[in-house]
């Protein structure tokens, strides 16, 4: 496999190269977050081993940019120090496929890499998301409903992707805000504006609304048998 290691601990990087190259794998390494993001976006790796604490751009922010701005779904295993773990769990939701706490045994990393690769292959690198007659192509970023192309701002498209992946489940406001703004949501209720716009585009001219507000919980994207019920904000 072709592996990218983004890690500023050079001794650990050297160990990873020794171990994985001896097993026939090809590795690239980046010593900081910006270099790592550049490599991850410009090349197609089978998997990425990503350190949490990195100079220039930390692992979590790198992952957010990789998933949401670059739209890359390369499997990622996050490395973190054990004492950092508690407040990092939420970060893994933002797109890591697995994580390991340091120090770890190299065979364990190998097993976990094989597992995320198998999982990714099993999902067939899902390229098109579909809910009812609404489609989002993750490759071309085209959105359509009933065959008609829809024009969405990037922020709305990101929200749509999260809602489509979760459908028919409810997605909390906090998770949607994290999708767009990471740890620093704006003071104003911008999420509501984006959701208003998303609903306007997706449900305009359709007899079947798909975007639904769930009071005091969040939003969901689904075709509901009873038309939704809840008043939409
Ligand atoms: Ca580090």
PDB file of C-alpha atoms and ligand atoms in Angstrom:
ATOM      1  CA  UNK A   1       0.000   0.000   0.000  1.00  0.00           C
ATOM      2  CA  UNK A   2       0.961   3.625  -0.460  1.00  0.00           C
ATOM      3  CA  UNK A   3       1.061   5.344   2.878  1.00  0.00           C
ATOM      4  CA  UNK A   4       1.477   8.966   3.938  1.00  0.00           C
ATOM      5  CA  UNK A   5       2.906   9.583   7.408  1.00  0.00           C
ATOM      6  CA  UNK A   6       2.317  13.071   8.820  1.00  0.00           C
ATOM      7  CA  UNK A   7       4.342  13.181  12.028  1.00  0.00           C
ATOM      8  CA  UNK A   8       6.912  15.552  13.502  1.00  0.00           C
ATOM      9  CA  UNK A   9       8.628  12.936  15.656  1.00  0.00           C
ATOM     10  CA  UNK A  10      11.467  11.918  13.372  1.00  0.00           C
ATOM     11  CA  UNK A  11      12.407   8.843  15.402  1.00  0.00           C
ATOM     12  CA  UNK A  12       8.875   7.512  15.069  1.00  0.00           C
ATOM     13  CA  UNK A  13       8.859   8.302  11.343  1.00  0.00           C
ATOM     14  CA  UNK A  14      12.122   6.376  10.911  1.00  0.00           C
ATOM     15  CA  UNK A  15      10.609   3.390  12.744  1.00  0.00           C
ATOM     16  CA  UNK A  16       7.533   3.452  10.523  1.00  0.00           C
ATOM     17  CA  UNK A  17       9.654   3.561   7.374  1.00  0.00           C
ATOM     18  CA  UNK A  18      11.815   0.637   8.560  1.00  0.00           C
ATOM     19  CA  UNK A  19       8.821  -1.452   9.481  1.00  0.00           C
ATOM     20  CA  UNK A  20       6.520  -0.810   6.524  1.00  0.00           C
ATOM     21  CA  UNK A  21       9.128  -0.593   3.768  1.00  0.00           C
ATOM     22  CA  UNK A  22      10.474  -3.971   4.874  1.00  0.00           C
ATOM     23  CA  UNK A  23       6.961  -5.292   4.175  1.00  0.00           C
ATOM     24  CA  UNK A  24       6.883  -3.914   0.661  1.00  0.00           C
ATOM     25  CA  UNK A  25       4.872  -0.751   1.250  1.00  0.00           C
ATOM     26  CA  UNK A  26       5.668   2.677  -0.185  1.00  0.00           C
ATOM     27  CA  UNK A  27       5.808   5.622   2.211  1.00  0.00           C
ATOM     28  CA  UNK A  28       5.899   9.390   2.027  1.00  0.00           C
ATOM     29  CA  UNK A  29       6.420  11.541   5.093  1.00  0.00           C
ATOM     30  CA  UNK A  30       5.628  15.109   6.068  1.00  0.00           C
ATOM     31  CA  UNK A  31       7.069  16.729   9.224  1.00  0.00           C
ATOM     32  CA  UNK A  32       4.323  19.365   9.624  1.00  0.00           C
ATOM     33  CA  UNK A  33       0.630  19.830   8.972  1.00  0.00           C
ATOM     34  CA  UNK A  34       0.775  22.146   5.979  1.00  0.00           C
ATOM     35  CA  UNK A  35       3.195  19.934   4.066  1.00  0.00           C
ATOM     36  CA  UNK A  36       1.112  16.915   5.004  1.00  0.00           C
ATOM     37  CA  UNK A  37      -2.129  18.499   3.820  1.00  0.00           C
ATOM     38  CA  UNK A  38      -0.497  19.451   0.530  1.00  0.00           C
ATOM     39  CA  UNK A  39       0.717  15.892  -0.075  1.00  0.00           C
ATOM     40  CA  UNK A  40      -2.602  14.382   1.003  1.00  0.00           C
ATOM     41  CA  UNK A  41      -4.562  16.600  -1.370  1.00  0.00           C
ATOM     42  CA  UNK A  42      -2.229  16.296  -4.360  1.00  0.00           C
ATOM     43  CA  UNK A  43      -1.630  12.539  -4.251  1.00  0.00           C
ATOM     44  CA  UNK A  44      -3.772   9.445  -3.850  1.00  0.00           C
ATOM     45  CA  UNK A  45      -2.634   7.441  -0.848  1.00  0.00           C
ATOM     46  CA  UNK A  46      -4.222   4.235   0.317  1.00  0.00           C
ATOM     47  CA  UNK A  47      -4.130   5.521   3.885  1.00  0.00           C
ATOM     48  CA  UNK A  48      -2.734   8.323   6.039  1.00  0.00           C
ATOM     49  CA  UNK A  49      -1.163   8.048   9.491  1.00  0.00           C
ATOM     50  CA  UNK A  50      -1.738  11.443  11.058  1.00  0.00           C
ATOM     51  CA  UNK A  51      -0.282  12.803  14.281  1.00  0.00           C
ATOM     52  CA  UNK A  52      -2.611  14.980  16.345  1.00  0.00           C
ATOM     53  CA  UNK A  53      -0.043  17.518  17.534  1.00  0.00           C
ATOM     54  CA  UNK A  54       1.802  18.985  14.571  1.00  0.00           C
ATOM     55  CA  UNK A  55       3.591  22.244  13.801  1.00  0.00           C
ATOM     56  CA  UNK A  56       1.958  24.710  11.372  1.00  0.00           C
ATOM     57  CA  UNK A  57      -1.427  22.944  11.249  1.00  0.00           C
ATOM     58  CA  UNK A  58      -2.688  20.471  13.828  1.00  0.00           C
ATOM     59  CA  UNK A  59      -3.988  17.058  12.901  1.00  0.00           C
ATOM     60  CA  UNK A  60      -7.611  17.791  13.574  1.00  0.00           C
ATOM     61  CA  UNK A  61      -7.682  20.930  11.444  1.00  0.00           C
ATOM     62  CA  UNK A  62      -5.761  19.134   8.719  1.00  0.00           C
ATOM     63  CA  UNK A  63      -8.353  16.376   8.734  1.00  0.00           C
ATOM     64  CA  UNK A  64     -11.217  18.844   8.571  1.00  0.00           C
ATOM     65  CA  UNK A  65      -9.673  20.588   5.576  1.00  0.00           C
ATOM     66  CA  UNK A  66      -8.890  17.292   3.879  1.00  0.00           C
ATOM     67  CA  UNK A  67     -12.450  15.994   4.243  1.00  0.00           C
ATOM     68  CA  UNK A  68     -14.484  19.124   3.863  1.00  0.00           C
ATOM     69  CA  UNK A  69     -12.492  21.494   1.710  1.00  0.00           C
ATOM     70  CA  UNK A  70     -10.646  19.014  -0.462  1.00  0.00           C
ATOM     71  CA  UNK A  71     -13.371  16.339  -0.378  1.00  0.00           C
ATOM     72  CA  UNK A  72     -10.827  13.523   0.036  1.00  0.00           C
ATOM     73  CA  UNK A  73     -11.968  10.345   1.764  1.00  0.00           C
ATOM     74  CA  UNK A  74      -8.545   8.707   2.129  1.00  0.00           C
ATOM     75  CA  UNK A  75      -8.689   6.510   5.260  1.00  0.00           C
ATOM     76  CA  UNK A  76      -6.947   8.206   8.206  1.00  0.00           C
ATOM     77  CA  UNK A  77      -5.574   6.758  11.425  1.00  0.00           C
ATOM     78  CA  UNK A  78      -4.951   9.459  14.006  1.00  0.00           C
ATOM     79  CA  UNK A  79      -2.090   9.219  16.496  1.00  0.00           C
ATOM     80  CA  UNK A  80      -2.409  10.922  19.845  1.00  0.00           C
ATOM     81  CA  UNK A  81      -0.749  10.927  23.235  1.00  0.00           C
ATOM     82  CA  UNK A  82      -2.755   9.001  25.800  1.00  0.00           C
ATOM     83  CA  UNK A  83      -3.173  11.970  28.129  1.00  0.00           C
ATOM     84  CA  UNK A  84      -4.576  14.036  25.270  1.00  0.00           C
ATOM     85  CA  UNK A  85      -7.214  11.496  24.411  1.00  0.00           C
ATOM     86  CA  UNK A  86     -10.193  12.600  26.478  1.00  0.00           C
ATOM     87  CA  UNK A  87     -10.713  15.954  24.784  1.00  0.00           C
ATOM     88  CA  UNK A  88      -9.857  14.592  21.402  1.00  0.00           C
ATOM     89  CA  UNK A  89     -12.646  12.078  20.986  1.00  0.00           C
ATOM     90  CA  UNK A  90     -14.904  14.626  19.325  1.00  0.00           C
ATOM     91  CA  UNK A  91     -12.160  15.243  16.812  1.00  0.00           C
ATOM     92  CA  UNK A  92     -12.225  11.712  15.603  1.00  0.00           C
ATOM     93  CA  UNK A  93     -15.818  12.211  14.618  1.00  0.00           C
ATOM     94  CA  UNK A  94     -14.641  14.879  12.225  1.00  0.00           C
ATOM     95  CA  UNK A  95     -13.314  12.275   9.891  1.00  0.00           C
ATOM     96  CA  UNK A  96     -10.714   9.894  11.301  1.00  0.00           C
ATOM     97  CA  UNK A  97     -11.338   6.228  10.556  1.00  0.00           C
ATOM     98  CA  UNK A  98      -9.478   5.021  13.623  1.00  0.00           C
ATOM     99  CA  UNK A  99      -6.965   6.198  16.206  1.00  0.00           C
ATOM    100  CA  UNK A 100      -4.062   4.900  18.223  1.00  0.00           C
ATOM    101  CA  UNK A 101      -2.609   6.266  21.427  1.00  0.00           C
ATOM    102  CA  UNK A 102       1.163   6.601  21.734  1.00  0.00           C
ATOM    103  CA  UNK A 103       3.210   4.628  22.408  1.00  0.00           C
ATOM    104  CA  UNK A 104       1.899   1.812  20.242  1.00  0.00           C
ATOM    105  CA  UNK A 105       3.297  -1.379  18.768  1.00  0.00           C
ATOM    106  CA  UNK A 106       3.918  -1.238  15.026  1.00  0.00           C
ATOM    107  CA  UNK A 107       2.072  -4.523  14.360  1.00  0.00           C
ATOM    108  CA  UNK A 108      -0.998  -2.968  15.950  1.00  0.00           C
ATOM    109  CA  UNK A 109      -0.820  -0.031  13.556  1.00  0.00           C
ATOM    110  CA  UNK A 110      -0.440  -2.493  10.687  1.00  0.00           C
ATOM    111  CA  UNK A 111      -3.541  -4.429  11.753  1.00  0.00           C
ATOM    112  CA  UNK A 112      -5.561  -1.252  12.070  1.00  0.00           C
ATOM    113  CA  UNK A 113      -4.423  -0.020   8.678  1.00  0.00           C
ATOM    114  CA  UNK A 114      -5.511  -3.292   7.123  1.00  0.00           C
ATOM    115  CA  UNK A 115      -8.882  -2.954   8.849  1.00  0.00           C
ATOM    116  CA  UNK A 116      -9.578   0.582   7.612  1.00  0.00           C
ATOM    117  CA  UNK A 117      -8.471  -0.382   4.110  1.00  0.00           C
ATOM    118  CA  UNK A 118     -10.793  -3.380   4.111  1.00  0.00           C
ATOM    119  CA  UNK A 119     -13.620  -1.200   5.346  1.00  0.00           C
ATOM    120  CA  UNK A 120     -12.964   1.415   2.669  1.00  0.00           C
ATOM    121  CA  UNK A 121     -12.896  -1.259  -0.026  1.00  0.00           C
ATOM    122  CA  UNK A 122     -16.134  -2.732   1.313  1.00  0.00           C
ATOM    123  CA  UNK A 123     -17.831   0.631   1.027  1.00  0.00           C
ATOM    124  CA  UNK A 124     -16.627   0.799  -2.548  1.00  0.00           C
ATOM    125  CA  UNK A 125     -15.502   4.357  -1.945  1.00  0.00           C
ATOM    126  CA  UNK A 126     -19.120   5.433  -2.062  1.00  0.00           C
ATOM    127  CA  UNK A 127     -19.121   8.083  -4.712  1.00  0.00           C
ATOM    128  CA  UNK A 128     -22.748   9.025  -5.048  1.00  0.00           C
ATOM    129  CA  UNK A 129     -25.033   9.701  -2.109  1.00  0.00           C
ATOM    130  CA  UNK A 130     -28.734   9.357  -2.773  1.00  0.00           C
ATOM    131  CA  UNK A 131     -31.811  10.070  -0.666  1.00  0.00           C
ATOM    132  CA  UNK A 132     -35.124   9.669  -2.457  1.00  0.00           C
ATOM    133  CA  UNK A 133     -34.664  11.520  -5.780  1.00  0.00           C
ATOM    134  CA  UNK A 134     -31.879  13.742  -4.417  1.00  0.00           C
ATOM    135  CA  UNK A 135     -28.324  12.893  -5.509  1.00  0.00           C
ATOM    136  CA  UNK A 136     -24.909  14.242  -4.544  1.00  0.00           C
ATOM    137  CA  UNK A 137     -21.889  13.105  -6.558  1.00  0.00           C
ATOM    138  CA  UNK A 138     -18.879  13.336  -4.233  1.00  0.00           C
ATOM    139  CA  UNK A 139     -16.505  13.290  -7.181  1.00  0.00           C
ATOM    140  CA  UNK A 140     -17.951  16.046  -9.338  1.00  0.00           C
ATOM    141  CA  UNK A 141     -19.826  17.721  -6.435  1.00  0.00           C
ATOM    142  CA  UNK A 142     -22.912  17.886  -8.628  1.00  0.00           C
ATOM    143  CA  UNK A 143     -26.236  17.952  -6.841  1.00  0.00           C
ATOM    144  CA  UNK A 144     -29.484  17.050  -8.529  1.00  0.00           C
ATOM    145  CA  UNK A 145     -33.049  16.336  -7.634  1.00  0.00           C
ATOM    146  CA  UNK A 146     -35.358  14.406  -9.923  1.00  0.00           C
ATOM    147  CA  UNK A 147     -32.673  14.737 -12.585  1.00  0.00           C
ATOM    148  CA  UNK A 148     -32.582  18.546 -12.411  1.00  0.00           C
ATOM    149  CA  UNK A 149     -29.268  20.121 -11.408  1.00  0.00           C
ATOM    150  CA  UNK A 150     -29.325  22.189  -8.211  1.00  0.00           C
ATOM    151  CA  UNK A 151     -26.942  25.040  -7.481  1.00  0.00           C
ATOM    152  CA  UNK A 152     -25.672  25.094  -3.899  1.00  0.00           C
ATOM    153  CA  UNK A 153     -23.119  27.233  -2.116  1.00  0.00           C
ATOM    154  CA  UNK A 154     -20.165  25.175  -0.796  1.00  0.00           C
ATOM    155  CA  UNK A 155     -21.326  25.565   2.819  1.00  0.00           C
ATOM    156  CA  UNK A 156     -24.780  24.250   1.948  1.00  0.00           C
ATOM    157  CA  UNK A 157     -23.280  21.375   0.006  1.00  0.00           C
ATOM    158  CA  UNK A 158     -21.195  20.360   3.030  1.00  0.00           C
ATOM    159  CA  UNK A 159     -24.283  20.395   5.225  1.00  0.00           C
ATOM    160  CA  UNK A 160     -26.137  18.371   2.622  1.00  0.00           C
ATOM    161  CA  UNK A 161     -23.376  15.762   2.550  1.00  0.00           C
ATOM    162  CA  UNK A 162     -23.477  15.307   6.333  1.00  0.00           C
ATOM    163  CA  UNK A 163     -27.271  15.083   6.321  1.00  0.00           C
ATOM    164  CA  UNK A 164     -27.299  12.616   3.427  1.00  0.00           C
ATOM    165  CA  UNK A 165     -24.701  10.363   5.048  1.00  0.00           C
ATOM    166  CA  UNK A 166     -26.743  10.317   8.264  1.00  0.00           C
ATOM    167  CA  UNK A 167     -30.166   9.990   6.596  1.00  0.00           C
ATOM    168  CA  UNK A 168     -32.734   9.175   7.828  1.00  0.00           C
ATOM    169  CA  UNK A 169     -31.243  10.005  11.236  1.00  0.00           C
ATOM    170  CA  UNK A 170     -31.327  13.412  12.884  1.00  0.00           C
ATOM    171  CA  UNK A 171     -28.060  15.392  12.870  1.00  0.00           C
ATOM    172  CA  UNK A 172     -27.539  17.747  15.796  1.00  0.00           C
ATOM    173  CA  UNK A 173     -27.021  21.468  15.326  1.00  0.00           C
ATOM    174  CA  UNK A 174     -23.678  21.127  17.131  1.00  0.00           C
ATOM    175  CA  UNK A 175     -22.426  18.561  14.659  1.00  0.00           C
ATOM    176  CA  UNK A 176     -23.512  20.661  11.683  1.00  0.00           C
ATOM    177  CA  UNK A 177     -21.841  23.739  13.156  1.00  0.00           C
ATOM    178  CA  UNK A 178     -18.676  21.715  13.722  1.00  0.00           C
ATOM    179  CA  UNK A 179     -18.803  20.649  10.090  1.00  0.00           C
ATOM    180  CA  UNK A 180     -18.673  24.232   8.897  1.00  0.00           C
ATOM    181  CA  UNK A 181     -16.687  26.036  11.551  1.00  0.00           C
ATOM    182  CA  UNK A 182     -14.772  23.443  13.560  1.00  0.00           C
ATOM    183  CA  UNK A 183     -14.303  24.592  17.138  1.00  0.00           C
ATOM    184  CA  UNK A 184     -15.218  28.231  16.474  1.00  0.00           C
ATOM    185  CA  UNK A 185     -18.888  28.569  15.516  1.00  0.00           C
ATOM    186  CA  UNK A 186     -19.983  32.162  14.777  1.00  0.00           C
ATOM    187  CA  UNK A 187     -21.964  34.076  17.374  1.00  0.00           C
ATOM    188  CA  UNK A 188     -24.868  34.631  15.037  1.00  0.00           C
ATOM    189  CA  UNK A 189     -27.219  31.902  13.957  1.00  0.00           C
ATOM    190  CA  UNK A 190     -25.582  31.404  10.596  1.00  0.00           C
ATOM    191  CA  UNK A 191     -26.430  27.729  10.573  1.00  0.00           C
ATOM    192  CA  UNK A 192     -30.108  28.602  10.393  1.00  0.00           C
ATOM    193  CA  UNK A 193     -29.445  30.828   7.362  1.00  0.00           C
ATOM    194  CA  UNK A 194     -27.540  28.086   5.606  1.00  0.00           C
ATOM    195  CA  UNK A 195     -30.250  25.550   6.369  1.00  0.00           C
ATOM    196  CA  UNK A 196     -32.879  27.993   5.097  1.00  0.00           C
ATOM    197  CA  UNK A 197     -30.940  28.285   1.845  1.00  0.00           C
ATOM    198  CA  UNK A 198     -30.429  24.535   1.605  1.00  0.00           C
ATOM    199  CA  UNK A 199     -34.113  23.897   2.096  1.00  0.00           C
ATOM    200  CA  UNK A 200     -35.038  26.587  -0.418  1.00  0.00           C
ATOM    201  CA  UNK A 201     -32.898  24.979  -3.125  1.00  0.00           C
ATOM    202  CA  UNK A 202     -33.560  21.319  -2.365  1.00  0.00           C
ATOM    203  CA  UNK A 203     -37.282  21.494  -1.708  1.00  0.00           C
ATOM    204  CA  UNK A 204     -38.290  24.306  -4.076  1.00  0.00           C
ATOM    205  CA  UNK A 205     -40.890  23.123  -6.539  1.00  0.00           C
ATOM    206  CA  UNK A 206     -41.155  19.666  -5.033  1.00  0.00           C
ATOM    207  CA  UNK A 207     -44.306  18.269  -3.496  1.00  0.00           C
ATOM    208  CA  UNK A 208     -42.155  16.149  -1.198  1.00  0.00           C
ATOM    209  CA  UNK A 209     -39.992  18.100   1.263  1.00  0.00           C
ATOM    210  CA  UNK A 210     -36.808  16.308   2.268  1.00  0.00           C
ATOM    211  CA  UNK A 211     -35.208  18.814   4.661  1.00  0.00           C
ATOM    212  CA  UNK A 212     -36.826  18.784   8.080  1.00  0.00           C
ATOM    213  CA  UNK A 213     -36.251  20.702  11.279  1.00  0.00           C
ATOM    214  CA  UNK A 214     -36.452  18.601  14.430  1.00  0.00           C
ATOM    215  CA  UNK A 215     -37.220  21.041  17.258  1.00  0.00           C
ATOM    216  CA  UNK A 216     -34.566  21.221  20.000  1.00  0.00           C
ATOM    217  CA  UNK A 217     -32.540  18.511  18.243  1.00  0.00           C
ATOM    218  CA  UNK A 218     -31.313  19.425  14.810  1.00  0.00           C
ATOM    219  CA  UNK A 219     -32.146  18.584  11.247  1.00  0.00           C
ATOM    220  CA  UNK A 220     -32.769  15.509   9.199  1.00  0.00           C
ATOM    221  CA  UNK A 221     -32.953  14.736   5.533  1.00  0.00           C
ATOM    222  CA  UNK A 222     -35.546  12.136   4.609  1.00  0.00           C
ATOM    223  CA  UNK A 223     -38.770  11.500   2.821  1.00  0.00           C
ATOM    224  CA  UNK A 224     -41.322  11.342   5.606  1.00  0.00           C
ATOM    225  CA  UNK A 225     -44.567   9.476   5.156  1.00  0.00           C
ATOM    226  CA  UNK A 226     -46.603  12.167   6.892  1.00  0.00           C
ATOM    227  CA  UNK A 227     -44.896  15.077   5.194  1.00  0.00           C
ATOM    228  CA  UNK A 228     -42.832  16.049   8.178  1.00  0.00           C
ATOM    229  CA  UNK A 229     -45.238  17.428  10.735  1.00  0.00           C
ATOM    230  CA  UNK A 230     -42.888  19.719  12.614  1.00  0.00           C
ATOM    231  CA  UNK A 231     -43.014  23.383  11.743  1.00  0.00           C
ATOM    232  CA  UNK A 232     -39.895  24.319   9.837  1.00  0.00           C
ATOM    233  CA  UNK A 233     -37.799  27.169  11.132  1.00  0.00           C
TER     234      UNK A 233
HETATM  235 CA1  LIG B   1       3.599  15.587  17.394  1.00  0.00          CA
END
